[in-house]
Amino acid sequence: MRRALAVRRGLTARPGAIAAVALLALAASPPDPQGRASLQGAAAIRVNLVGYLPGARKVAVLCALDADATYATFAVTRAAGDTAIGSLPAEPAGAYGPCAAAFRLDFSALRQEGTYRVVSGGLASPPVRIARDAWRGAADTLLAYLRQQRSRFNPLFRDSVHQRTDGILVDHPTRAGEFIPVAGGWADAADYLQYVATSAHATYTMLMAWEDHPGAFADRYRADGLPGGNGLADVLDEARWGLDWLLRMYPEDDLLLNQLGDDRDHAFPDLPINDSSDYGWGRGGPRPVYPCTGEPQGLLGFRNRSTGKASTAGKLASAFALGSILLRETDAALADTLARKAQAAYAVGRAHPGVCQTAPARAPYFYEEENWVDDMELAAAQLHELTSEPALLRAARDYAAREPVSPWMGKDTARHYEWYPWHNNGHYRLWRTGDASARRLAIDYYRRGLEAVTARAGNAFGVGIPFIWCSNNLMVSFATQAFLYRRMSGDTTFAAFEAAALDWVFGTNPWGVSMVVGLPAGAASPRDPHSVVARRLGVQTQTGGLVDGPVYRSIFESLQWVELVEPDEFEPWNTGFIVYHDDYGDYSTNEPIMDGTANLVYLLAALAAG
Ligand SMILES: [Ca+2]
Ligand SMILES: [Ca+2]
């Protein structure tokens, strides 16, 4: 993100960006999605636009801009106009964001499948779907975005991307200047940088989604991302694409590569197939590849605060170890390689504790990851599952005790990617592979984090995360942690908040918009994301991409170079302490993000299972 990277874009190349925006503004705008104009009223009923499982909690939120507005009751009507349930009491829930008065409309009692609307005081919601298969195919929809982010061969363009330019080793004491073949993987967001940290997390979560919910995924694409099945679930095709790149980025046991490209990427708003970035070897020339060095990094003025290698090594070891387990049946040779590389990467993390952050160049922005014990916990637990080595289980427990709760949980703010990944899959893996006492610990650790967030969630929408950049990732990770906790413990204490977070991402938010491009089809979702590909080739190219999401007004107003390029269709709803803009110019709230999208795959796969 993007956001930070987009800021770098602004810092390094604002004149070019303005020219690009002006040029792109000449392109025809996509048609107004249905219902967008009706969002301009003084009040609206917000619902989950994808739908609800029959047994799910179902709470719509009526958001009124007038503090004196009163809505005593509501009902749910069928398509024919007759009443399915109601009238029921509308629960006053105070003010939140732009909603000077908000009401919770709980229709959980309605369990019959069908399509409805929630109505109150002359207001009607968008169509509401209750269905056992409401989430069928949703996780696969996200994979479409991952495929079009691919580097080396890109199935959207049916062409090579950065195939011959990746990359030249930099910031290495003895081998700088050496070409190392590392083409592959995924572009991080609307820019084309690539990171092991985000790519390894994305790969791991997709593997975990298939491991736990294989029935959620279809086989409609080949390994190269082009249409046509290949006998392998498409989520495994995508995870293998990730693993292939991660192996390239770890070519030797003592050469741990971390990053491909840097913020000089942001100089020209090109399509990926003709990226003309100039890293000192000519426009469109080779891209630099950075190793983890264990020291602060940055070649052109700005430096990060790296202290070790374990944050990256742990993520690599985790993805390799789980990949080895899951792919053994279909590719034993690859599974052997992954097992060996997992052990080697874990050893690097043991030898070099600390974080390996991304490297800035001409702008002061980077992924400021400060925790690494979460990554080593997951690595140790996953390797224990692979090898049954008792010392690994002890190590996983020790790492877990050092950070029981992901530190953003319960806080108002955090630095960019300071606590990453946003939820710690290590506790879940410790629960899966550990003994009874380890299982109790893992459950307790998750519960403490969920309590910290829900203590802040006493509002109409039931959300308690901080609205820093990439708030949608925090929302998704909160819901995922709540799901994992519920599965591990059987305790449903946080189930309502889990549902509220999911609902927020898919439309039960002040703007009434799904935060995933094109999901569901035909409903309000980002149509003008911060993406050069979308501006030039149409928003449908970004289908399945999760955007950053709303941020605190204070963050948005402190940004430089943000300039909306169209009138704000959400202006009436951008009057509170958080804002969201469906606008190409807002890189802080509306940029699709690769790892955030992959992070959502697990949750949607779980929902597809019903
Ligand atoms: Ca496939
Ligand atoms: Ca970490």
Coordinates of C-alpha atoms and ligand atoms in Angstrom, one line a residue:
M1 CA 0.0 0.0 0.0
R2 CA 0.1 1.5 -1.1
R3 CA -1.0 4.3 0.7
A4 CA 2.5 4.9 1.7
L5 CA 3.7 3.9 -1.7
A6 CA 1.2 6.1 -3.3
V7 CA 2.5 9.0 -1.2
R8 CA 5.9 8.1 -2.5
R9 CA 4.4 8.3 -5.9
G10 CA 3.3 11.8 -5.1
L11 CA 6.6 12.8 -3.6
T12 CA 8.7 11.5 -6.4
A13 CA 6.7 12.4 -9.4
R14 CA 3.8 14.7 -8.7
P15 CA 4.0 16.5 -12.1
G16 CA 3.8 13.2 -14.0
A17 CA 0.9 12.0 -11.8
I18 CA -1.1 15.2 -12.5
A19 CA -0.5 14.8 -16.2
A20 CA -1.6 11.2 -16.0
V21 CA -4.8 12.1 -14.1
A22 CA -5.7 14.8 -16.6
L23 CA -5.1 12.4 -19.5
L24 CA -7.1 9.6 -17.8
A25 CA -9.9 12.0 -17.0
L26 CA -10.7 12.1 -20.7
A27 CA -11.5 8.4 -20.6
A28 CA -15.2 7.6 -20.4
S29 CA -16.4 7.1 -16.8
P30 CA -18.0 3.8 -16.0
P31 CA -21.8 4.0 -15.8
D32 CA -23.3 4.9 -12.5
P33 CA -24.1 1.7 -10.6
Q34 CA -27.7 1.2 -9.7
G35 CA -28.9 3.0 -6.7
R36 CA -25.9 5.4 -6.4
A37 CA -28.0 8.5 -6.8
S38 CA -30.4 7.4 -4.1
L39 CA -27.5 7.4 -1.6
Q40 CA -27.7 11.2 -1.4
G41 CA -30.7 11.3 0.9
A42 CA -30.8 12.5 4.5
A43 CA -30.9 8.9 5.8
A44 CA -30.3 5.4 4.4
I45 CA -30.5 1.8 5.5
R46 CA -27.2 0.0 5.2
V47 CA -27.0 -3.8 4.7
N48 CA -24.6 -6.5 3.8
L49 CA -24.9 -6.3 0.0
V50 CA -23.6 -9.9 -0.6
G51 CA -26.2 -11.4 1.8
Y52 CA -26.7 -13.4 4.9
L53 CA -26.7 -17.1 5.7
P54 CA -30.1 -18.2 7.0
G55 CA -28.9 -18.7 10.5
A56 CA -26.7 -15.7 10.6
R57 CA -27.1 -12.6 12.7
K58 CA -28.7 -10.0 10.5
V59 CA -28.5 -6.4 11.6
A60 CA -29.0 -3.5 9.2
V61 CA -28.0 0.0 10.3
L62 CA -30.2 3.1 9.6
C63 CA -27.9 6.1 9.3
A64 CA -29.6 9.5 9.6
L65 CA -27.7 12.8 9.0
D66 CA -30.2 14.6 11.1
A67 CA -29.7 14.2 14.9
D68 CA -33.4 14.6 15.6
A69 CA -34.5 11.9 13.2
T70 CA -36.6 9.2 14.9
Y71 CA -37.4 5.8 13.5
A72 CA -39.4 3.7 15.9
T73 CA -40.0 0.5 13.9
F74 CA -39.0 -1.3 10.7
A75 CA -40.1 -4.2 8.6
V76 CA -38.7 -6.6 6.0
T77 CA -40.6 -6.9 2.8
R78 CA -40.5 -9.4 0.0
A79 CA -40.0 -8.5 -3.7
A80 CA -43.8 -8.5 -4.2
G81 CA -44.1 -5.8 -1.5
D82 CA -45.7 -7.9 1.2
T83 CA -44.3 -8.0 4.7
A84 CA -42.0 -10.9 5.6
I85 CA -41.4 -9.9 9.1
G86 CA -42.3 -6.9 11.2
S87 CA -42.9 -4.5 12.4
L88 CA -40.0 -4.8 14.7
P89 CA -38.4 -2.1 17.0
A90 CA -35.6 0.0 15.6
E91 CA -33.0 0.2 18.3
P92 CA -31.5 3.7 18.8
A93 CA -27.7 3.3 18.8
G94 CA -26.5 6.9 19.2
A95 CA -24.3 8.8 16.7
Y96 CA -21.4 7.4 14.8
G97 CA -19.3 9.1 12.1
P98 CA -21.6 11.0 9.7
C99 CA -24.6 9.3 11.3
A100 CA -26.0 12.0 13.7
A101 CA -28.5 9.4 14.7
A102 CA -28.2 5.7 14.0
F103 CA -30.5 2.8 14.6
R104 CA -29.9 -1.0 14.6
L105 CA -32.5 -3.0 12.7
D106 CA -32.1 -6.6 13.9
F107 CA -34.0 -9.0 11.6
S108 CA -32.0 -12.2 12.6
A109 CA -35.4 -13.9 13.2
L110 CA -36.0 -14.0 9.4
R111 CA -34.4 -17.2 8.3
Q112 CA -36.3 -18.1 5.1
E113 CA -34.3 -17.9 1.9
G114 CA -35.3 -15.1 -0.4
T115 CA -34.6 -11.6 -1.6
Y116 CA -36.0 -8.8 0.6
R117 CA -35.7 -5.1 1.5
V118 CA -35.5 -3.6 4.9
V119 CA -37.9 -0.7 5.2
S120 CA -38.5 2.0 7.8
G121 CA -40.1 5.5 7.7
G122 CA -40.2 5.7 4.0
L123 CA -36.7 4.4 3.5
A124 CA -35.8 1.1 1.8
S125 CA -32.5 -0.7 1.7
P126 CA -30.9 -2.2 -1.4
P127 CA -32.0 -5.8 -2.0
V128 CA -31.1 -8.2 0.8
R129 CA -30.4 -11.8 0.0
I130 CA -30.8 -14.6 2.5
A131 CA -29.4 -17.8 1.1
R132 CA -27.4 -20.9 2.1
D133 CA -25.1 -20.2 -0.8
A134 CA -24.9 -16.5 -0.3
W135 CA -21.1 -16.7 -0.2
R136 CA -20.6 -19.4 -2.8
G137 CA -17.9 -18.4 -5.2
A138 CA -16.9 -15.2 -3.3
A139 CA -13.4 -16.5 -2.4
D140 CA -12.8 -17.4 -6.0
T141 CA -13.8 -13.9 -7.1
L142 CA -11.0 -12.5 -5.0
L143 CA -8.5 -14.7 -6.9
A144 CA -9.3 -12.8 -10.1
Y145 CA -7.6 -9.8 -8.6
L146 CA -4.6 -11.8 -7.6
R147 CA -4.2 -13.2 -11.1
Q148 CA -4.2 -9.8 -12.7
Q149 CA -1.5 -8.7 -10.2
R150 CA 0.9 -11.4 -11.5
S151 CA 4.4 -10.6 -12.6
R152 CA 6.5 -12.6 -15.1
F153 CA 3.5 -13.9 -17.2
N154 CA 0.4 -11.8 -16.7
P155 CA -2.9 -13.5 -17.7
L156 CA -4.8 -10.2 -18.0
F157 CA -2.4 -8.8 -20.6
R158 CA -1.5 -12.3 -21.9
D159 CA 2.0 -10.9 -21.9
S160 CA 5.2 -10.8 -19.9
V161 CA 5.7 -8.3 -17.0
H162 CA 9.2 -7.6 -15.8
Q163 CA 10.3 -10.9 -17.1
R164 CA 13.8 -9.8 -18.2
T165 CA 14.3 -6.9 -15.7
D166 CA 14.1 -8.7 -12.3
G167 CA 16.5 -8.1 -10.9
I168 CA 19.9 -6.8 -10.0
L169 CA 21.2 -7.3 -6.4
V170 CA 21.8 -4.1 -4.5
D171 CA 22.8 -3.3 -0.9
H172 CA 24.9 -6.5 -0.6
P173 CA 28.5 -6.3 0.8
T174 CA 30.1 -8.5 -1.8
R175 CA 27.7 -9.3 -4.6
A176 CA 26.0 -6.0 -5.5
G177 CA 25.4 -5.7 -9.2
E178 CA 24.8 -9.4 -9.8
F179 CA 21.7 -10.4 -11.8
I180 CA 19.5 -12.8 -10.0
P181 CA 16.4 -14.3 -11.8
V182 CA 13.5 -13.3 -9.5
A183 CA 10.7 -12.5 -12.0
G184 CA 7.3 -13.8 -10.7
G185 CA 4.9 -13.2 -7.8
W186 CA 2.4 -10.4 -7.6
A187 CA 2.6 -6.6 -7.7
D188 CA 1.9 -5.3 -4.3
A189 CA -0.9 -2.9 -5.1
A190 CA -1.4 -0.2 -7.8
D191 CA 2.3 0.1 -8.0
Y192 CA 4.6 -2.7 -9.1
L193 CA 6.9 -3.1 -6.1
Q194 CA 7.0 -6.6 -4.6
Y195 CA 7.8 -7.7 -1.1
V196 CA 8.4 -11.1 0.5
A197 CA 6.6 -10.1 3.7
T198 CA 3.3 -9.3 2.0
S199 CA 3.6 -12.1 -0.6
A200 CA 4.5 -14.8 2.0
H201 CA 1.5 -13.8 4.1
A202 CA -0.7 -13.8 1.1
T203 CA 0.5 -17.2 0.1
Y204 CA 0.1 -18.6 3.6
T205 CA -3.4 -17.4 4.0
M206 CA -4.5 -18.9 0.6
L207 CA -2.9 -22.2 1.6
M208 CA -4.7 -22.1 4.9
A209 CA -8.0 -21.3 3.2
W210 CA -7.6 -24.4 1.0
E211 CA -6.5 -26.6 3.9
D212 CA -9.6 -25.7 6.0
H213 CA -12.2 -25.1 3.4
P214 CA -11.3 -26.9 0.1
G215 CA -14.9 -27.1 -1.0
A216 CA -15.1 -23.4 -1.4
F217 CA -12.8 -23.3 -4.4
A218 CA -13.4 -24.2 -8.0
D219 CA -11.0 -25.2 -10.8
R220 CA -11.6 -22.8 -13.7
Y221 CA -8.1 -21.6 -14.4
R222 CA -4.8 -23.0 -15.4
A223 CA -1.5 -22.7 -13.6
D224 CA -0.6 -19.7 -15.8
G225 CA -3.8 -17.9 -14.8
L226 CA -5.5 -18.3 -18.2
P227 CA -9.0 -19.8 -18.3
G228 CA -9.4 -23.6 -18.4
G229 CA -9.1 -26.0 -15.5
N230 CA -5.9 -28.0 -14.7
G231 CA -7.1 -30.4 -12.1
L232 CA -5.9 -28.1 -9.3
A233 CA -8.1 -25.8 -7.3
D234 CA -7.5 -22.2 -8.5
V235 CA -6.5 -21.1 -4.9
L236 CA -3.7 -23.7 -5.1
D237 CA -2.6 -22.4 -8.5
E238 CA -2.4 -19.0 -6.9
A239 CA -0.6 -20.2 -3.8
R240 CA 1.9 -22.1 -6.0
W241 CA 2.5 -18.9 -8.0
G242 CA 3.4 -17.3 -4.7
L243 CA 5.6 -20.2 -3.6
D244 CA 7.4 -20.2 -6.9
W245 CA 8.4 -16.6 -6.4
L246 CA 9.2 -17.0 -2.7
L247 CA 11.6 -19.8 -3.7
R248 CA 13.3 -17.4 -6.2
M249 CA 13.6 -14.8 -3.5
Y250 CA 15.4 -17.3 -1.3
P251 CA 17.9 -18.8 -3.8
E252 CA 20.6 -19.8 -1.3
D253 CA 20.5 -20.6 2.4
D254 CA 22.3 -17.5 3.4
L255 CA 20.8 -15.2 0.7
L256 CA 17.4 -14.0 1.9
L257 CA 15.9 -11.5 -0.6
N258 CA 13.2 -9.2 0.7
Q259 CA 12.1 -6.6 -1.9
L260 CA 12.0 -6.1 -5.7
G261 CA 11.9 -2.5 -6.9
D262 CA 11.6 0.6 -4.7
D263 CA 9.8 3.9 -4.6
R264 CA 11.4 5.0 -7.9
D265 CA 8.6 2.8 -9.3
H266 CA 6.2 5.7 -8.7
A267 CA 7.8 8.0 -11.3
F268 CA 5.5 7.1 -14.2
P269 CA 1.9 5.9 -14.2
D270 CA 2.5 3.0 -16.6
L271 CA 0.7 -0.2 -17.2
P272 CA 2.8 -3.1 -15.8
I273 CA 3.6 -4.5 -19.3
N274 CA 5.5 -1.3 -20.2
D275 CA 6.7 -0.1 -16.8
S276 CA 9.3 2.6 -17.7
S277 CA 10.7 3.1 -14.2
D278 CA 14.4 4.0 -14.2
Y279 CA 16.5 2.6 -11.4
G280 CA 19.7 4.0 -12.8
W281 CA 20.0 1.4 -15.6
G282 CA 17.8 3.2 -18.1
R283 CA 14.0 3.6 -18.4
G284 CA 12.3 0.3 -18.4
G285 CA 15.5 -1.3 -17.4
P286 CA 16.4 -3.8 -14.6
R287 CA 14.8 -3.5 -11.2
P288 CA 16.8 -3.7 -7.9
V289 CA 16.4 -6.6 -5.6
Y290 CA 17.2 -6.0 -1.9
P291 CA 18.4 -8.7 0.5
C292 CA 17.7 -8.7 4.2
T293 CA 20.9 -7.4 5.8
G294 CA 19.9 -7.1 9.4
E295 CA 20.8 -3.4 9.3
P296 CA 18.8 -0.2 8.5
Q297 CA 18.4 0.0 4.7
G298 CA 17.8 2.7 2.1
L299 CA 20.1 3.7 -0.7
L300 CA 18.9 7.2 -1.6
G301 CA 18.6 9.2 1.5
F302 CA 15.9 7.6 3.6
R303 CA 16.4 4.5 5.7
N304 CA 14.2 2.0 7.5
R305 CA 14.8 0.7 11.0
S306 CA 15.6 -2.9 10.3
T307 CA 17.2 -4.9 13.2
G308 CA 17.3 -8.5 11.9
K309 CA 15.9 -11.0 9.5
A310 CA 13.4 -13.0 11.5
S311 CA 10.2 -11.2 10.4
T312 CA 10.8 -12.1 6.8
A313 CA 12.5 -15.5 7.5
G314 CA 9.6 -16.6 9.7
K315 CA 7.0 -15.7 7.1
L316 CA 8.9 -17.6 4.4
A317 CA 9.4 -20.7 6.6
S318 CA 5.7 -20.7 7.4
A319 CA 4.6 -20.6 3.8
F320 CA 7.2 -23.2 2.7
A321 CA 6.3 -25.6 5.5
L322 CA 2.5 -25.4 5.0
G323 CA 3.1 -25.6 1.2
S324 CA 5.2 -28.7 1.7
I325 CA 2.4 -30.4 3.7
L326 CA -0.4 -29.5 1.3
L327 CA 1.4 -30.1 -2.0
R328 CA 3.0 -33.4 -1.2
E329 CA 0.2 -35.4 -2.7
T330 CA 0.4 -33.6 -6.1
D331 CA 4.1 -32.7 -6.3
A332 CA 6.4 -34.6 -4.0
A333 CA 9.6 -33.1 -5.5
L334 CA 8.3 -29.6 -4.8
A335 CA 7.2 -30.6 -1.3
D336 CA 10.7 -31.9 -0.6
T337 CA 12.3 -28.6 -1.7
L338 CA 9.8 -26.6 0.3
A339 CA 10.5 -28.6 3.5
R340 CA 14.3 -28.1 3.1
K341 CA 13.9 -24.4 2.4
A342 CA 11.5 -24.0 5.4
Q343 CA 14.1 -25.4 7.7
A344 CA 16.8 -23.2 6.3
A345 CA 14.7 -20.0 6.5
Y346 CA 13.7 -20.8 10.1
A347 CA 17.4 -21.2 10.9
V348 CA 18.0 -17.7 9.4
G349 CA 15.3 -16.3 11.7
R350 CA 16.8 -18.0 14.8
A351 CA 20.2 -16.7 14.0
H352 CA 19.1 -13.2 13.2
P353 CA 16.2 -12.1 15.5
G354 CA 14.6 -8.8 14.7
V355 CA 12.7 -7.2 11.8
C356 CA 13.6 -6.9 8.1
Q357 CA 11.5 -3.9 7.0
T358 CA 11.0 -2.7 3.4
A359 CA 13.6 -0.3 2.0
P360 CA 12.7 3.3 1.1
A361 CA 14.6 5.1 -1.5
R362 CA 13.7 8.8 -2.3
A363 CA 10.7 9.0 0.0
P364 CA 10.6 8.4 3.8
Y365 CA 7.9 5.7 3.6
F366 CA 8.1 2.0 4.1
Y367 CA 6.3 -0.9 5.8
E368 CA 7.3 -0.2 9.4
E369 CA 6.9 -3.7 10.7
E370 CA 8.1 -3.9 14.3
N371 CA 7.1 -7.4 15.4
W372 CA 8.9 -10.6 14.5
V373 CA 8.0 -13.1 17.2
D374 CA 4.6 -13.5 15.7
D375 CA 6.2 -14.7 12.4
M376 CA 8.6 -17.0 14.2
E377 CA 5.8 -18.4 16.3
L378 CA 3.9 -19.3 13.1
A379 CA 7.1 -20.7 11.6
A380 CA 7.9 -22.9 14.6
A381 CA 4.3 -24.2 14.9
Q382 CA 4.0 -24.9 11.2
L383 CA 7.4 -26.7 11.1
H384 CA 6.3 -28.7 14.2
E385 CA 3.3 -29.8 12.2
L386 CA 5.6 -30.8 9.4
T387 CA 8.3 -32.5 11.4
S388 CA 6.9 -33.3 14.9
E389 CA 10.2 -32.1 16.4
P390 CA 9.4 -31.3 20.1
A391 CA 11.8 -28.3 20.3
L392 CA 9.8 -26.5 17.7
L393 CA 6.6 -26.7 19.8
R394 CA 8.5 -25.3 22.8
A395 CA 9.8 -22.5 20.6
A396 CA 6.4 -21.7 19.3
R397 CA 5.0 -21.4 22.8
D398 CA 7.9 -19.2 23.9
Y399 CA 7.4 -16.9 20.9
A400 CA 3.6 -16.8 21.5
A401 CA 4.1 -15.7 25.1
R402 CA 6.2 -12.8 24.0
E403 CA 3.3 -11.3 22.0
P404 CA 0.0 -12.8 23.1
V405 CA -2.0 -10.0 21.5
S406 CA -1.4 -8.3 18.2
P407 CA -0.4 -4.9 19.5
W408 CA -2.8 -2.8 17.4
M409 CA -5.8 -4.5 19.0
G410 CA -7.5 -2.1 21.4
K411 CA -5.4 0.9 20.2
D412 CA -6.5 4.1 18.5
T413 CA -3.6 4.1 16.0
A414 CA -0.5 2.4 14.8
R415 CA 2.2 3.1 12.2
H416 CA 2.0 1.7 8.7
Y417 CA 2.1 -2.1 8.9
E418 CA 3.7 -1.7 12.3
W419 CA 2.0 -4.9 13.5
Y420 CA 2.0 -7.3 10.6
P421 CA 0.3 -9.6 9.8
W422 CA -2.7 -8.0 11.2
H423 CA -3.8 -11.2 12.9
N424 CA -1.5 -13.8 14.2
N425 CA -2.1 -17.2 12.5
G426 CA 0.6 -18.6 14.8
H427 CA -1.8 -19.0 17.7
Y428 CA -4.2 -21.0 15.5
R429 CA -1.4 -23.2 14.3
L430 CA -0.1 -23.6 17.9
W431 CA -3.7 -24.7 18.8
R432 CA -3.7 -27.2 15.9
T433 CA -0.4 -28.8 16.6
G434 CA 0.0 -28.3 20.3
D435 CA -1.0 -30.2 23.5
A436 CA -3.9 -29.4 25.7
S437 CA -2.1 -26.7 27.6
A438 CA -0.9 -25.0 24.4
R439 CA -4.4 -25.1 23.1
R440 CA -5.7 -23.4 26.1
L441 CA -3.1 -20.7 25.8
A442 CA -3.8 -20.1 22.2
I443 CA -7.5 -19.7 22.9
D444 CA -6.8 -17.3 25.7
Y445 CA -4.4 -15.2 23.6
Y446 CA -7.0 -14.7 20.9
R447 CA -9.7 -13.9 23.4
R448 CA -7.7 -11.1 25.0
G449 CA -7.2 -9.4 21.6
L450 CA -10.9 -9.8 20.7
E451 CA -11.9 -8.3 24.1
A452 CA -9.6 -5.3 23.5
V453 CA -11.2 -4.5 20.2
T454 CA -14.8 -5.2 21.2
A455 CA -14.4 -2.9 24.2
R456 CA -14.3 -0.1 21.6
A457 CA -17.2 -1.4 19.6
G458 CA -20.1 0.0 21.4
N459 CA -21.5 1.8 18.4
A460 CA -24.3 1.3 15.9
F461 CA -22.0 -0.6 13.5
G462 CA -20.4 -2.7 16.2
V463 CA -16.8 -1.9 15.1
G464 CA -13.8 -1.3 17.3
I465 CA -10.7 -1.1 15.0
P466 CA -8.6 2.0 14.6
F467 CA -9.2 3.7 11.2
I468 CA -5.6 3.9 10.2
W469 CA -4.5 3.3 6.6
C470 CA -5.7 -0.1 5.4
S471 CA -8.5 -0.2 8.0
N472 CA -10.2 -2.9 5.9
N473 CA -7.4 -5.2 6.6
L474 CA -7.8 -4.7 10.3
M475 CA -11.5 -5.3 9.9
V476 CA -11.0 -8.5 8.0
S477 CA -8.3 -9.7 10.4
F478 CA -10.5 -9.0 13.4
A479 CA -13.3 -11.0 11.9
T480 CA -10.9 -13.8 11.0
Q481 CA -9.4 -14.0 14.5
A482 CA -13.0 -14.0 15.9
F483 CA -13.8 -16.9 13.5
L484 CA -10.7 -18.9 14.5
Y485 CA -11.4 -18.3 18.2
R486 CA -15.0 -19.4 17.8
R487 CA -13.8 -22.6 16.0
M488 CA -11.1 -23.3 18.6
S489 CA -13.1 -22.6 21.7
G490 CA -16.8 -23.1 20.8
D491 CA -17.4 -19.8 22.6
T492 CA -19.7 -17.5 20.6
T493 CA -19.1 -14.4 22.8
F494 CA -17.7 -12.4 19.9
A495 CA -19.8 -13.8 17.1
A496 CA -22.0 -10.7 16.8
F497 CA -18.9 -8.5 16.4
E498 CA -17.4 -11.0 13.9
A499 CA -20.6 -10.6 11.8
A500 CA -20.5 -6.8 12.2
A501 CA -17.0 -6.6 10.8
L502 CA -17.9 -8.8 7.8
D503 CA -21.0 -6.7 7.2
W504 CA -19.0 -3.5 7.4
V505 CA -16.7 -4.7 4.6
F506 CA -19.6 -5.6 2.4
G507 CA -21.9 -2.6 2.8
T508 CA -23.1 -2.0 6.4
N509 CA -21.0 1.1 6.7
P510 CA -21.8 4.8 6.5
W511 CA -21.3 4.9 2.7
G512 CA -23.3 1.8 2.0
V513 CA -20.6 0.4 -0.3
S514 CA -18.9 -2.9 -0.6
M515 CA -15.1 -2.6 -0.2
V516 CA -14.4 -5.3 -2.7
V517 CA -14.5 -4.3 -6.4
G518 CA -17.4 -6.0 -8.2
L519 CA -18.5 -8.1 -5.2
P520 CA -21.3 -8.6 -5.3
A521 CA -21.9 -7.9 -9.0
G522 CA -24.3 -5.0 -9.7
A523 CA -24.2 -3.5 -6.2
A524 CA -22.4 -0.4 -5.0
S525 CA -18.7 -1.2 -4.9
P526 CA -15.5 0.8 -5.8
R527 CA -15.9 1.9 -9.5
D528 CA -13.0 4.4 -9.5
P529 CA -10.1 2.7 -7.6
H530 CA -6.6 4.2 -7.4
S531 CA -5.3 2.0 -10.2
V532 CA -3.8 2.9 -13.6
V533 CA -5.0 -0.5 -15.0
A534 CA -8.5 0.3 -13.9
R535 CA -8.4 3.8 -15.4
R536 CA -7.1 2.6 -18.7
L537 CA -8.8 -0.8 -19.1
G538 CA -11.9 -0.5 -16.9
V539 CA -12.8 -1.2 -13.3
Q540 CA -13.8 -4.7 -14.1
T541 CA -10.1 -5.6 -14.4
Q542 CA -9.9 -5.0 -10.6
T543 CA -12.8 -7.3 -9.7
G544 CA -12.1 -9.0 -6.4
G545 CA -9.7 -6.4 -5.2
L546 CA -10.2 -5.2 -1.6
V547 CA -9.5 -1.5 -1.3
D548 CA -7.7 0.2 1.7
G549 CA -10.9 1.4 3.3
P550 CA -11.9 4.5 5.3
V551 CA -9.4 6.4 7.4
Y552 CA -9.7 9.0 10.1
R553 CA -10.5 12.4 8.7
S554 CA -7.3 13.7 10.5
I555 CA -5.2 11.3 8.4
F556 CA -6.9 12.2 5.1
E557 CA -6.6 15.9 5.7
S558 CA -2.9 15.6 6.6
L559 CA -2.0 13.9 3.3
Q560 CA -0.3 15.8 0.6
W561 CA -1.1 15.4 -3.1
V562 CA -4.5 13.8 -2.5
E563 CA -6.9 15.4 -4.9
L564 CA -10.2 14.0 -5.8
V565 CA -10.6 14.0 -9.6
E566 CA -14.4 13.9 -9.7
P567 CA -17.2 15.3 -7.4
D568 CA -17.5 13.2 -4.3
E569 CA -20.7 11.1 -4.7
F570 CA -20.4 10.2 -1.0
E571 CA -20.1 13.8 0.2
P572 CA -23.1 13.7 2.5
W573 CA -21.6 10.7 4.3
N574 CA -18.1 12.1 4.5
T575 CA -19.0 14.5 7.4
G576 CA -17.8 12.4 10.3
F577 CA -14.5 11.4 11.9
I578 CA -13.8 8.8 9.1
V579 CA -13.9 9.3 5.4
Y580 CA -14.0 7.1 2.3
H581 CA -13.8 8.3 -1.4
D582 CA -14.5 6.2 -4.4
D583 CA -12.1 8.3 -6.4
Y584 CA -9.0 7.6 -8.4
G585 CA -7.2 10.4 -6.7
D586 CA -7.6 9.0 -3.2
Y587 CA -4.8 6.6 -2.7
S588 CA -5.4 6.4 1.0
T589 CA -8.9 4.8 1.0
N590 CA -9.5 3.5 -2.5
E591 CA -6.4 1.5 -3.7
P592 CA -6.8 -2.2 -4.1
I593 CA -4.2 -4.2 -2.2
M594 CA -2.8 -7.6 -2.9
D595 CA -2.1 -8.9 0.6
G596 CA -5.3 -7.4 2.0
T597 CA -7.3 -9.2 -0.7
A598 CA -5.5 -12.5 0.0
N599 CA -6.1 -12.0 3.7
L600 CA -9.8 -12.0 3.0
V601 CA -9.7 -15.3 1.1
Y602 CA -9.7 -17.4 4.3
L603 CA -12.8 -15.7 5.7
L604 CA -14.9 -15.9 2.5
A605 CA -13.9 -19.6 2.1
A606 CA -15.1 -20.3 5.6
L607 CA -18.4 -18.6 4.8
A608 CA -18.8 -20.5 1.6
A609 CA -18.9 -23.6 3.6
G610 CA -22.0 -22.2 5.3
Ligands
CA1 CA -6.9 -24.6 -11.6
CA2 CA 5.4 -9.5 12.3

